[in-house]
mmCIF file of C-alpha atoms and ligand atoms in Angstrom:
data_model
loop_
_atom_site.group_PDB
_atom_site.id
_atom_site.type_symbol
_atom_site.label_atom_id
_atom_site.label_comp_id
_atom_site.label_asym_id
_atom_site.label_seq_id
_atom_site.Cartn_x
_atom_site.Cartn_y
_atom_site.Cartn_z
ATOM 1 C CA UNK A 200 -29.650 16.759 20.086
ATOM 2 C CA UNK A 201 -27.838 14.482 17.567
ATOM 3 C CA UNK A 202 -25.136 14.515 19.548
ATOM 4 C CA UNK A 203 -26.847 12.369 22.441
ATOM 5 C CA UNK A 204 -27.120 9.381 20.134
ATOM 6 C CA UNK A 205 -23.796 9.142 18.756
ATOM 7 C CA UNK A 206 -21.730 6.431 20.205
ATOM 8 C CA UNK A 207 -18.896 7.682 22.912
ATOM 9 C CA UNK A 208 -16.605 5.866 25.028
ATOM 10 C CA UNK A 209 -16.232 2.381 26.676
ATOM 11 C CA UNK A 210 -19.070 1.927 28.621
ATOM 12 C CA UNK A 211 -17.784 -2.098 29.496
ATOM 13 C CA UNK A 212 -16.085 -2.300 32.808
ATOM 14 C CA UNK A 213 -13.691 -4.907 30.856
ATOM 15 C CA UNK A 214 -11.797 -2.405 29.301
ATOM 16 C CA UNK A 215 -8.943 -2.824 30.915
ATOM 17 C CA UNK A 216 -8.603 -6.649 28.633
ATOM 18 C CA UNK A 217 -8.977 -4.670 25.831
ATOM 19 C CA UNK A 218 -6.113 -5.237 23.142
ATOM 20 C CA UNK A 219 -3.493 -2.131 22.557
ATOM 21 C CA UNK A 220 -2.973 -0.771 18.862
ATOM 22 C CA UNK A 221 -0.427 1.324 17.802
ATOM 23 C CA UNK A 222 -1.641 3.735 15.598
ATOM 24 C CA UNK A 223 1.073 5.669 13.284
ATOM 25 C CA UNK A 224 -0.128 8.309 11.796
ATOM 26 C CA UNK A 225 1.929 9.705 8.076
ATOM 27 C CA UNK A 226 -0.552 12.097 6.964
ATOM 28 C CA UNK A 227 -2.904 11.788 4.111
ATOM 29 C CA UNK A 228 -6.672 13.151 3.378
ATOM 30 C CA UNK A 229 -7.941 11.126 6.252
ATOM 31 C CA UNK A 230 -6.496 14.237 8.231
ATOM 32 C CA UNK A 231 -6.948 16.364 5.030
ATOM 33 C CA UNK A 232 -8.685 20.171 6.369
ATOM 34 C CA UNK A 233 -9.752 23.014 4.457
ATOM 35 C CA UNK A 234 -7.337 25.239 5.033
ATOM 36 C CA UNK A 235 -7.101 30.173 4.354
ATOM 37 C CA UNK A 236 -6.115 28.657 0.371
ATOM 38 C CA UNK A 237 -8.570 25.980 0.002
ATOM 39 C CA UNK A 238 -11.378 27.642 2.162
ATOM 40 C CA UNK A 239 -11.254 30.552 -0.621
ATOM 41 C CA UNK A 240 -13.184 28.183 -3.206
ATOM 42 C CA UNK A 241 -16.944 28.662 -3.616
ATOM 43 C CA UNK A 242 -19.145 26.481 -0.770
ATOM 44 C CA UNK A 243 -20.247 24.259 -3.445
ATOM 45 C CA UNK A 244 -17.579 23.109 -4.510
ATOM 46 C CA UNK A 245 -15.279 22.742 -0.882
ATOM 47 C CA UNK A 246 -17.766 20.168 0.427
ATOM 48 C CA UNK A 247 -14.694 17.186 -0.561
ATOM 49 C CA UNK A 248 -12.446 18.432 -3.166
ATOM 50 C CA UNK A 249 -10.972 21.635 -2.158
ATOM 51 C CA UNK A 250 -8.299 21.153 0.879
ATOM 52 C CA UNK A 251 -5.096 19.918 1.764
ATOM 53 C CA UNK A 252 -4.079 16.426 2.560
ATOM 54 C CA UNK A 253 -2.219 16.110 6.098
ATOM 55 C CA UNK A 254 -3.144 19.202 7.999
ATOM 56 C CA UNK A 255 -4.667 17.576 10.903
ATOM 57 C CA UNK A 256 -2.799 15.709 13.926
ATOM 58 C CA UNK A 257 -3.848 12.078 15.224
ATOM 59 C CA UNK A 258 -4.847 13.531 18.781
ATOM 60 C CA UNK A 259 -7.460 15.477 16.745
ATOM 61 C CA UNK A 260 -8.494 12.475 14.444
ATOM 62 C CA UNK A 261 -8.711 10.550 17.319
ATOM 63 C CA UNK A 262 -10.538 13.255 19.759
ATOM 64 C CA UNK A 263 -13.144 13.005 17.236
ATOM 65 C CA UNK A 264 -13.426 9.502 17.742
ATOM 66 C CA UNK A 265 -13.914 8.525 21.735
ATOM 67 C CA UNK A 266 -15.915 5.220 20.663
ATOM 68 C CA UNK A 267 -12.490 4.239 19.605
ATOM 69 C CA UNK A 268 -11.922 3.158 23.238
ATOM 70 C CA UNK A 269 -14.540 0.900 23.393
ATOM 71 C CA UNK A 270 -12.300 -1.330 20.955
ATOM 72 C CA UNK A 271 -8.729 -0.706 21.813
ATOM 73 C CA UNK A 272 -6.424 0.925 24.295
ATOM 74 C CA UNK A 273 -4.471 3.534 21.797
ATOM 75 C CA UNK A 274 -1.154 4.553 21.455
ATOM 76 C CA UNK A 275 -0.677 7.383 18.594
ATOM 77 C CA UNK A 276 1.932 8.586 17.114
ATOM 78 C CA UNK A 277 2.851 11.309 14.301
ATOM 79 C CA UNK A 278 5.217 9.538 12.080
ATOM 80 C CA UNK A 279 5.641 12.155 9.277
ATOM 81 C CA UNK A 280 2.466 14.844 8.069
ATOM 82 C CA UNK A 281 2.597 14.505 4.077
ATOM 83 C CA UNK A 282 0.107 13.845 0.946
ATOM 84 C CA UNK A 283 1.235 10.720 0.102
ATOM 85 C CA UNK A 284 2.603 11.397 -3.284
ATOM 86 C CA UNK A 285 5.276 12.875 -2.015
ATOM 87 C CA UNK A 286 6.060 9.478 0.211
ATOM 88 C CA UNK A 287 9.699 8.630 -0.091
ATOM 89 C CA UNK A 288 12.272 5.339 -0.198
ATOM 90 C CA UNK A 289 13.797 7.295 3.045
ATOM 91 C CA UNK A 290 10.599 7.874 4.976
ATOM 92 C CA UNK A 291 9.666 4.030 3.833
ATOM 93 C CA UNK A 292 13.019 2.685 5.294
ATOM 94 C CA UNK A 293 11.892 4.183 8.677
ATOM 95 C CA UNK A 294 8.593 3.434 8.561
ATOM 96 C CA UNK A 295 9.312 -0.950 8.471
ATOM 97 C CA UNK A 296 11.986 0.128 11.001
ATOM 98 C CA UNK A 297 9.060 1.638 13.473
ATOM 99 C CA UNK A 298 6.485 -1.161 12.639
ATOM 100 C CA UNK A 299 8.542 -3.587 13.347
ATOM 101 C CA UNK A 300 9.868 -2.220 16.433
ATOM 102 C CA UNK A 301 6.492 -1.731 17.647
ATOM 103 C CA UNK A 302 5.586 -4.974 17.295
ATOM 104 C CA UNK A 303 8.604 -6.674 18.896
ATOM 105 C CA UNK A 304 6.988 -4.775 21.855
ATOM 106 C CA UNK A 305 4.736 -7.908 23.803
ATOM 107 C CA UNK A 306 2.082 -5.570 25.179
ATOM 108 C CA UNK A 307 1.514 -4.232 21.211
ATOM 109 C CA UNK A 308 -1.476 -6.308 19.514
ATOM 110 C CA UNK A 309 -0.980 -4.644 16.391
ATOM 111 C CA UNK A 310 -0.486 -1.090 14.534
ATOM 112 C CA UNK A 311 -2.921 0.762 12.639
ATOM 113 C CA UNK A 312 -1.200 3.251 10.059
ATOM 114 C CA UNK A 313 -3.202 6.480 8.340
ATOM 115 C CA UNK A 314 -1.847 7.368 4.855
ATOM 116 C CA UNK A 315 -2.779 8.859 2.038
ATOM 117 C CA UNK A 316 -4.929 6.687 -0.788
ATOM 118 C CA UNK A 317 -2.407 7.885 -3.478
ATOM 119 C CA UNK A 318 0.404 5.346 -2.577
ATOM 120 C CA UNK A 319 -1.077 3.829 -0.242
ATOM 121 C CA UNK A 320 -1.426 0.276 -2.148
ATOM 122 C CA UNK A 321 2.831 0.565 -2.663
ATOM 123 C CA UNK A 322 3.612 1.737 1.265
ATOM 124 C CA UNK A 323 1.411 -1.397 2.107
ATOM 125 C CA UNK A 324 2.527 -3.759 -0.293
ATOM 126 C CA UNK A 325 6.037 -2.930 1.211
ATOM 127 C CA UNK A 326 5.502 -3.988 4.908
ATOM 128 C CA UNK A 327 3.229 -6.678 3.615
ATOM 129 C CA UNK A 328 7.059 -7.993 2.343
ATOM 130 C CA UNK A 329 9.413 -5.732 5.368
ATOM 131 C CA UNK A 330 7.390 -6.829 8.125
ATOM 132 C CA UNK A 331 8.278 -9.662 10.581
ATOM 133 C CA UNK A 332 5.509 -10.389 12.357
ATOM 134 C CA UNK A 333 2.424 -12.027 12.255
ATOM 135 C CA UNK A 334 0.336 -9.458 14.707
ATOM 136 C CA UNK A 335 -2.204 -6.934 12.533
ATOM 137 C CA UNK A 336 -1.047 -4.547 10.313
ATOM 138 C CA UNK A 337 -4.125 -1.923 8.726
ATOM 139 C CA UNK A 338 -3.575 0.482 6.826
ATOM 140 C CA UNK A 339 -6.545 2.836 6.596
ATOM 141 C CA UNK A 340 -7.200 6.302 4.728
ATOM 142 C CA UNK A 341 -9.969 8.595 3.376
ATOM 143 C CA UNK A 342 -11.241 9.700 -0.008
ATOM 144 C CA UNK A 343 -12.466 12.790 2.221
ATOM 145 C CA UNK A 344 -10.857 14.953 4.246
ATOM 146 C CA UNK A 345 -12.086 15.154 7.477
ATOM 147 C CA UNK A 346 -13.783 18.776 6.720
ATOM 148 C CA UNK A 347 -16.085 17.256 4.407
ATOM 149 C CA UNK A 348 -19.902 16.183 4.356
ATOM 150 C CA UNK A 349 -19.909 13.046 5.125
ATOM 151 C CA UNK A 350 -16.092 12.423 5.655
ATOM 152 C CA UNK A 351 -15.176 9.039 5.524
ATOM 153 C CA UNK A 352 -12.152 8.811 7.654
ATOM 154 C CA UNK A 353 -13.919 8.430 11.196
ATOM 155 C CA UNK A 354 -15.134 5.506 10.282
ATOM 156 C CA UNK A 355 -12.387 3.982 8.194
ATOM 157 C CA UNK A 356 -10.083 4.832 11.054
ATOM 158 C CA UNK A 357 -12.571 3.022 13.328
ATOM 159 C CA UNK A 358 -12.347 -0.575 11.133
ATOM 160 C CA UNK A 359 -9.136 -0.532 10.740
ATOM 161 C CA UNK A 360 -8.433 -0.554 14.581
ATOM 162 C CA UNK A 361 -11.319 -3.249 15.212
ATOM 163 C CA UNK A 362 -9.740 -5.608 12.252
ATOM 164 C CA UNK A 363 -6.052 -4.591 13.877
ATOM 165 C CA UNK A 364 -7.874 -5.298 17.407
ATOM 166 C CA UNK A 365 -9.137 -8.654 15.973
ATOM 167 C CA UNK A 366 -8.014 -12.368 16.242
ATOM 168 C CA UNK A 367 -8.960 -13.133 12.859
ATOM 169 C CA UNK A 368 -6.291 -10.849 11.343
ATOM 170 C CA UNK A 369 -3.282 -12.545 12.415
ATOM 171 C CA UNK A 370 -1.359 -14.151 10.122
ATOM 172 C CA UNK A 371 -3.150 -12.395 7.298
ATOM 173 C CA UNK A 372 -0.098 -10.198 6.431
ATOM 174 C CA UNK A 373 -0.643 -6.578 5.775
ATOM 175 C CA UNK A 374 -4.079 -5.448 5.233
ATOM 176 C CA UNK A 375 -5.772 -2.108 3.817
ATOM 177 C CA UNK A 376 -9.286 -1.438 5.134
ATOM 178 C CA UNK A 377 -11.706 0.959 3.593
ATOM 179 C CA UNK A 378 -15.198 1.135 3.101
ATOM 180 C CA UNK A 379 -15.998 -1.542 5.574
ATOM 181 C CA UNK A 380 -13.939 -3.940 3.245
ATOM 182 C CA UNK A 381 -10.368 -5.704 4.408
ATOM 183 C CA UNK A 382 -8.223 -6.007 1.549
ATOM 184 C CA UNK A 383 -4.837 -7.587 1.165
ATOM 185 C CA UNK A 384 -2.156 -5.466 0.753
ATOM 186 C CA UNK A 385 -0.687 -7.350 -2.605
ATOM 187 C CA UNK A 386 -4.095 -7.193 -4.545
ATOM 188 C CA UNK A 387 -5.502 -3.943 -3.454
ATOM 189 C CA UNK A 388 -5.559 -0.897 -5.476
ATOM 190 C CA UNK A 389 -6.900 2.623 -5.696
ATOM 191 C CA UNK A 390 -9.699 2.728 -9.010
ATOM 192 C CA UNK A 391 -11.076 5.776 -8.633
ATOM 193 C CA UNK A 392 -9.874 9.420 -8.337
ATOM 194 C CA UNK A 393 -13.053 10.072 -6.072
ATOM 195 C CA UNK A 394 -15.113 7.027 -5.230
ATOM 196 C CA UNK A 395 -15.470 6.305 -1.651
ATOM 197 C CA UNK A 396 -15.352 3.128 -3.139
ATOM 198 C CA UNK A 397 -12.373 4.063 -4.590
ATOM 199 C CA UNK A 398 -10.176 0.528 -3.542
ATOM 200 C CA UNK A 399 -10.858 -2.912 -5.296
ATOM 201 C CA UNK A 400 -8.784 -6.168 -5.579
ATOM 202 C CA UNK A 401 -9.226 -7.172 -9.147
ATOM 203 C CA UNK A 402 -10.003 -10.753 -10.071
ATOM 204 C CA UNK A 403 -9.829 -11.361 -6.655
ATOM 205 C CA UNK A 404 -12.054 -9.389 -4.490
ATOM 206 C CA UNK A 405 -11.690 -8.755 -0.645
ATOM 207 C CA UNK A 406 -10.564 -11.046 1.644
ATOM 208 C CA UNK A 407 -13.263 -10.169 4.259
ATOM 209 C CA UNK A 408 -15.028 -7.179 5.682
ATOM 210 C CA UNK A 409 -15.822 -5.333 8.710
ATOM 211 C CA UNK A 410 -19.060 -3.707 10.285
ATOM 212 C CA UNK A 411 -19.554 -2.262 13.527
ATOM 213 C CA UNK A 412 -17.036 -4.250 15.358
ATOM 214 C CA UNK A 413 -17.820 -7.771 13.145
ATOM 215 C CA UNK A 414 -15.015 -9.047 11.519
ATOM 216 C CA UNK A 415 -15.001 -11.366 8.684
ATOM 217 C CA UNK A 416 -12.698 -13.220 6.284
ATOM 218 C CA UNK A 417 -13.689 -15.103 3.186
ATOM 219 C CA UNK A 418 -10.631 -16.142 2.323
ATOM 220 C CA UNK A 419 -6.653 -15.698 2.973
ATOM 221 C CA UNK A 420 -3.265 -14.446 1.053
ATOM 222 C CA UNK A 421 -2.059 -17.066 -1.143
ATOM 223 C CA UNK A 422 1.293 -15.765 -1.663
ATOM 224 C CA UNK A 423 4.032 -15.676 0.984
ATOM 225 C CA UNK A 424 4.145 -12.369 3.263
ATOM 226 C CA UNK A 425 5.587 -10.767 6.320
ATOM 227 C CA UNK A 426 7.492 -13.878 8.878
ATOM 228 C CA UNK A 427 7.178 -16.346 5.634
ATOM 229 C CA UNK A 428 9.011 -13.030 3.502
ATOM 230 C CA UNK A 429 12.979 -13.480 2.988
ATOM 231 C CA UNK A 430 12.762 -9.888 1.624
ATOM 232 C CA UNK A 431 14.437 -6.998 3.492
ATOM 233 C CA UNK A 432 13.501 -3.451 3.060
ATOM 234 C CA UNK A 433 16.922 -1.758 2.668
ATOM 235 C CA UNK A 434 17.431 0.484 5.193
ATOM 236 C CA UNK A 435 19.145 3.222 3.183
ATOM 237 C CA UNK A 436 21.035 2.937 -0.883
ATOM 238 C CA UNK A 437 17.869 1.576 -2.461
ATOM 239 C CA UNK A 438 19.004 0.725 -5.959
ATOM 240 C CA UNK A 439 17.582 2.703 -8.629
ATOM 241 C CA UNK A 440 14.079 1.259 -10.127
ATOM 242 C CA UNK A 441 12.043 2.929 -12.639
ATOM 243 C CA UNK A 442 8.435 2.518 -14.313
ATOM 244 C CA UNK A 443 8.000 3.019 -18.068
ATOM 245 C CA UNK A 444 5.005 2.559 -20.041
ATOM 246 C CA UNK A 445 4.074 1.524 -23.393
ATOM 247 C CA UNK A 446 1.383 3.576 -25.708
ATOM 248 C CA UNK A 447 1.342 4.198 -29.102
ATOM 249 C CA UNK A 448 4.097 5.909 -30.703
ATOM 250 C CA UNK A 449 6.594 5.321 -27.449
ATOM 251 C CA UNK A 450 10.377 6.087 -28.223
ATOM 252 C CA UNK A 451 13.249 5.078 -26.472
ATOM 253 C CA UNK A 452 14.006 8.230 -25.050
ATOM 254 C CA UNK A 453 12.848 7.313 -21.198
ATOM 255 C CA UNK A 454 15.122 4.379 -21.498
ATOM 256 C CA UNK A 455 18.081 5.897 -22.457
ATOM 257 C CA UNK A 456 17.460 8.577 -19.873
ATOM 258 C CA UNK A 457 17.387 5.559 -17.862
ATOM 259 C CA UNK A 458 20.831 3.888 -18.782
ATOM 260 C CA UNK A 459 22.562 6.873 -18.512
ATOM 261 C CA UNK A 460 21.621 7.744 -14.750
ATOM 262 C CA UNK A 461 22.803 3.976 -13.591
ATOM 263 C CA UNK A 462 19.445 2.151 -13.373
ATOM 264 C CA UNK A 463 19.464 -0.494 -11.577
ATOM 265 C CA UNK A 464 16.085 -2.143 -12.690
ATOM 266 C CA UNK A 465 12.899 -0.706 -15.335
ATOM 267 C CA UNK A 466 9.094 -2.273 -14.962
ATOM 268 C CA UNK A 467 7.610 -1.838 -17.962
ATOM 269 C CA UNK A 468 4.231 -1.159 -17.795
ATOM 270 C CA UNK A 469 3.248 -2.832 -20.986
ATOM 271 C CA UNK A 470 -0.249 -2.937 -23.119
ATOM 272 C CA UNK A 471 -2.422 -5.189 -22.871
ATOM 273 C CA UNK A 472 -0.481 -8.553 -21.648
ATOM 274 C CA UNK A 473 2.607 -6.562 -21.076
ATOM 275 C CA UNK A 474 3.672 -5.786 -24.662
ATOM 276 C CA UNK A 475 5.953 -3.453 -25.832
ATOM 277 C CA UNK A 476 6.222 -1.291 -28.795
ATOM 278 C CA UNK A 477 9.405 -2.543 -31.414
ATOM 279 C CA UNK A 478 11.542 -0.006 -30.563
ATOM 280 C CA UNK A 479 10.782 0.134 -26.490
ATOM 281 C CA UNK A 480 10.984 -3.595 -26.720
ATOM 282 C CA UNK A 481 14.315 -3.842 -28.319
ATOM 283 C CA UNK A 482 15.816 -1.061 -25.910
ATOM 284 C CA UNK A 483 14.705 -3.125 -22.715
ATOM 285 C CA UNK A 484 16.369 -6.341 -24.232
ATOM 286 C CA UNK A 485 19.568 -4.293 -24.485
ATOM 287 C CA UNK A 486 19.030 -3.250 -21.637
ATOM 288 C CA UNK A 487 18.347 -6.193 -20.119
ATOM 289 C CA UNK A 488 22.389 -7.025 -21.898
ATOM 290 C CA UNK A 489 23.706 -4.921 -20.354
ATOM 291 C CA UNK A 490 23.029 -6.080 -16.547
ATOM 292 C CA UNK A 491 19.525 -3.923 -15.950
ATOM 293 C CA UNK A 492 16.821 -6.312 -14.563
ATOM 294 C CA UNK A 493 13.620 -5.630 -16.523
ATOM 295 C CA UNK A 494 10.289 -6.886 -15.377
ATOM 296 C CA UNK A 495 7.292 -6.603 -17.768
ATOM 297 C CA UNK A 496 3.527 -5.595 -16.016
ATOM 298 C CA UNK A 497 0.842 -4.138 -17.582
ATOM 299 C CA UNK A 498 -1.050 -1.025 -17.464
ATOM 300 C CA UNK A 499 -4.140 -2.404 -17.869
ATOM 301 C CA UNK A 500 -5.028 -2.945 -14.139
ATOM 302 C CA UNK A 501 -6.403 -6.651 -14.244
ATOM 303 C CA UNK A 502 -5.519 -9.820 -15.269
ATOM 304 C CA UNK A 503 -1.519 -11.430 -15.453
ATOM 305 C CA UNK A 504 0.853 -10.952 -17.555
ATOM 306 C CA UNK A 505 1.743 -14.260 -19.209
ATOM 307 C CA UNK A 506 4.936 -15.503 -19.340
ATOM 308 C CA UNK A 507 6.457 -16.202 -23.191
ATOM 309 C CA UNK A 508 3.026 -14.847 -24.121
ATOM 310 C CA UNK A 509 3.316 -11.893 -26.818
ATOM 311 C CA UNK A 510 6.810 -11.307 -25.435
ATOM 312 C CA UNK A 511 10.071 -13.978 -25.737
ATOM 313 C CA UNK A 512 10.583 -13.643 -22.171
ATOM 314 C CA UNK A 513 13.139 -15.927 -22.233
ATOM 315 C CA UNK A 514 15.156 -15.133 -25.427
ATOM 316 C CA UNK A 515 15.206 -11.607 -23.857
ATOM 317 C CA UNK A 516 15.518 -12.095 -20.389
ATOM 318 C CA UNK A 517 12.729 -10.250 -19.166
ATOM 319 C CA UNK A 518 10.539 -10.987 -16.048
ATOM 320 C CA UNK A 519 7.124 -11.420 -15.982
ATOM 321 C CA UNK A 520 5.009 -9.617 -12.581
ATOM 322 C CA UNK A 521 2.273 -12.181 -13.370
ATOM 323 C CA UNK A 522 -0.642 -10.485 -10.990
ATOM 324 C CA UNK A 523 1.037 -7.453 -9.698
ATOM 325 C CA UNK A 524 0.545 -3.783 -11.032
ATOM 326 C CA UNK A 525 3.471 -2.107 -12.265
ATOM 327 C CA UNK A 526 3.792 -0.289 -8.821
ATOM 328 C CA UNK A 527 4.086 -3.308 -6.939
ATOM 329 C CA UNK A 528 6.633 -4.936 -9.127
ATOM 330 C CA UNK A 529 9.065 -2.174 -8.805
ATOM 331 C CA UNK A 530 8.792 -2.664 -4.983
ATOM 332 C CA UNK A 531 9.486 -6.213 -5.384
ATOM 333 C CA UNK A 532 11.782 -5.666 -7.478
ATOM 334 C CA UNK A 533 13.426 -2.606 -5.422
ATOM 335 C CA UNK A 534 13.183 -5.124 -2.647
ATOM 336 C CA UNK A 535 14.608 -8.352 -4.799
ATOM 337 C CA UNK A 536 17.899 -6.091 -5.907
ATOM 338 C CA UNK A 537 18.679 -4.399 -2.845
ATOM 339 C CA UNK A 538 19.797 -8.010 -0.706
ATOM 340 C CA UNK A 539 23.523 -9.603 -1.012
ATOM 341 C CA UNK A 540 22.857 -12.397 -3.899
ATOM 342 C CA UNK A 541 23.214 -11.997 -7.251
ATOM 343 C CA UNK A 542 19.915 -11.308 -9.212
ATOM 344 C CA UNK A 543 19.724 -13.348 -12.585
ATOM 345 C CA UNK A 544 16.648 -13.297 -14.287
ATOM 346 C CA UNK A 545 15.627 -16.871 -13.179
ATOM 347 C CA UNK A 546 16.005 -15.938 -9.450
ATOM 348 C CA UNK A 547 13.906 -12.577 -9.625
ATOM 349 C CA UNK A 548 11.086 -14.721 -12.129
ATOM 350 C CA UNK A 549 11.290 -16.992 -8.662
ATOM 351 C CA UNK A 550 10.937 -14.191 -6.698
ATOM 352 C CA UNK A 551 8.045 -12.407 -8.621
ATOM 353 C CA UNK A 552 6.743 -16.001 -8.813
ATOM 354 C CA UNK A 553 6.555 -16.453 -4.971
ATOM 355 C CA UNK A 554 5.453 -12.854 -3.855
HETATM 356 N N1 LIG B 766 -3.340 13.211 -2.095
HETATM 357 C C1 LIG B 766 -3.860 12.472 -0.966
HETATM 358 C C2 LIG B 766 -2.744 11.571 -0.447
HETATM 359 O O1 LIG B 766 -2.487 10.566 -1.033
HETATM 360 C C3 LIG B 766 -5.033 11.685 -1.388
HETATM 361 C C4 LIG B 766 -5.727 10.916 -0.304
HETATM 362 O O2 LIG B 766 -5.236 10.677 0.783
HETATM 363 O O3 LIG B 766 -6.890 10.488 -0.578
HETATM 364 O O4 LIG B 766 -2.140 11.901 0.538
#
């Protein structure tokens, strides 16, 4: 039988050293399931793609998993059960509020969350900044669901408890493993609607990876993170933040939407090195006049976006997110907004400079 080869449970009579992880569970494919609806497609074509993200509970995730205890001593918990593009500023709020709380706790080594790939790179980036401590933080997902062939979550769920379980990882801020890689939460992001490969750092690359219970870094975050961050993730009234993009032909509508509901800050998510269109470009300066913070990325998904490049940064008092994505910069910038000082543009380019 297969069965009698796969790995089980602690066999070591030194478990009881072992380090404790929290794991928090929010949903996601990794506990994706075909479900009546999605079990209706043809068998071909339910092998990966037909189900529904966060069916699944963590006991059953990690039921299916007993060699788990041969790395950690597991506490699990059901934060929310969602896909995780419909994550939201609330549920983030509560989520810092839990990690952190769990690792005030001495006995806690570090916490393991399972989320959906979707946002996932914006949820981690967040407690990368929210986070006050320098024990593990993984977050892990699946491109599967765990009905599939060859579902992917058992073992993503499986590294990202031996990195959380690992000395090497503190300090290292908030990582993302998949695919036996450890990525940092700043650089990572999802390239792929389907890859299992689906999560790069561009220009940079991985900090390290992970194979049956080896953990290895390369190399470390270079910006400031977690104890080192002075951010705070509000805990309710985030201020209003908004992403629009540049493309041929773009009109000004989506900013004057914008003005008109109160916005608080627009990332534009520019071509190339973060240019703008005439008419976009001219409607960010004024807004940018009249009090809006706007931060230029780009949509291209590598590279920086340079300063007083194509754009008079300065003569318009835009922000440049040098490295980040646009989805990053509007957490920063959500984050940079929501604290007590005054935000003029040279103090959030210092921000976006540091983070
Ligand atoms: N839609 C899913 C989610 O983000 C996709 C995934 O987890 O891979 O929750």
């Amino acid at each position: 039988m297969l069965a009698d080869f796969l790995p089980t449970s602690a066999s070591s009579a030194s478990s009881a050293c072992l380090p404790r992880i929290a794991v928090v569970a929010t949903g996601g494919t990794i506990a994706g399931a075909l479900t009546g609806t999605t079990a209706a497609a043809p068998a071909a074509v339910s092998l990966t793609a037909h189900y529904q993200a966060g069916i699944l509970e963590i006991e059953d995730l990690l039921e299916a998993l007993p060699v788990l205890a041969s790395v950690a001593h597991i506490e699990a918990e059901q934060s929310v059960q969602i896909d995780s593009k419909d994550m939201t500023l609330a549920y983030w709020s509560q989520l810092v509020y839990r990690v952190n709380a769990l690792l005030t706790r001495a006995e806690i080594d570090g916490v393991v969350i399972t989320h959906g790939t979707d946002t996932l790179e914006e949820t981690a980036f967040l407690l990368h900044l929210g986070v006050k401590s320098s024990k593990p933080v993984v977050l892990t997902a699946a491109m599967r669901p765990a009905t599939a062939l060859s579902a992917d979550g058992p073992l993503n769920l499986f590294n990202a408890v031996t990195v959380a379980a690992h000395q090497a990882a503190i300090g290292q801020g908030v990582l993302v493993v998949l695919n036996n890689q450890i990525h940092c939460a700043r650089d990572v992001t999802k390239t792929s609607t389907y890859a299992v490969d689906a999560f790069r750092s561009p220009e940079v690359g991985a900090l390290g990876w992970v194979q049956d219970g080896r953990v290895e870094f390369q190399r470390a975050p270079q910006r400031r993170h977690t104890c080192a961050s002075e951010l705070e993730a509000p805990l309710e009234a985030w201020p209003l933040v908004e992403i629009v993009m540049n493309y041929a032909g773009a009109s000004t509508v989506l900013v004057d939407a914008l003005m008109a509901a109160g916005v608080r800050g627009i990332v534009a998510a520019g071509t190339g090195n973060g240019s703008l269109g005439a008419p976009l470009q001219q409607a960010l300066a004024q807004a940018v006049r009249r009090g809006v913070a706007v931060v230029r990325a780009s949509r291209v998904g590598a590279g920086h976006v340079m300063r007083n490049g194509v754009v008079p940064d300065d003569e318009l008092g835009f922000v440049s997110a040098g490295t980040l994505n646009p989805y990053k910069a509007r957490v920063l910038l959500m984050l940079a907004l929501s604290g007590d000082q005054p935000a003029p543009t040279s103090r959030l380019q210092s921000i976006f400079d540091t983070y």
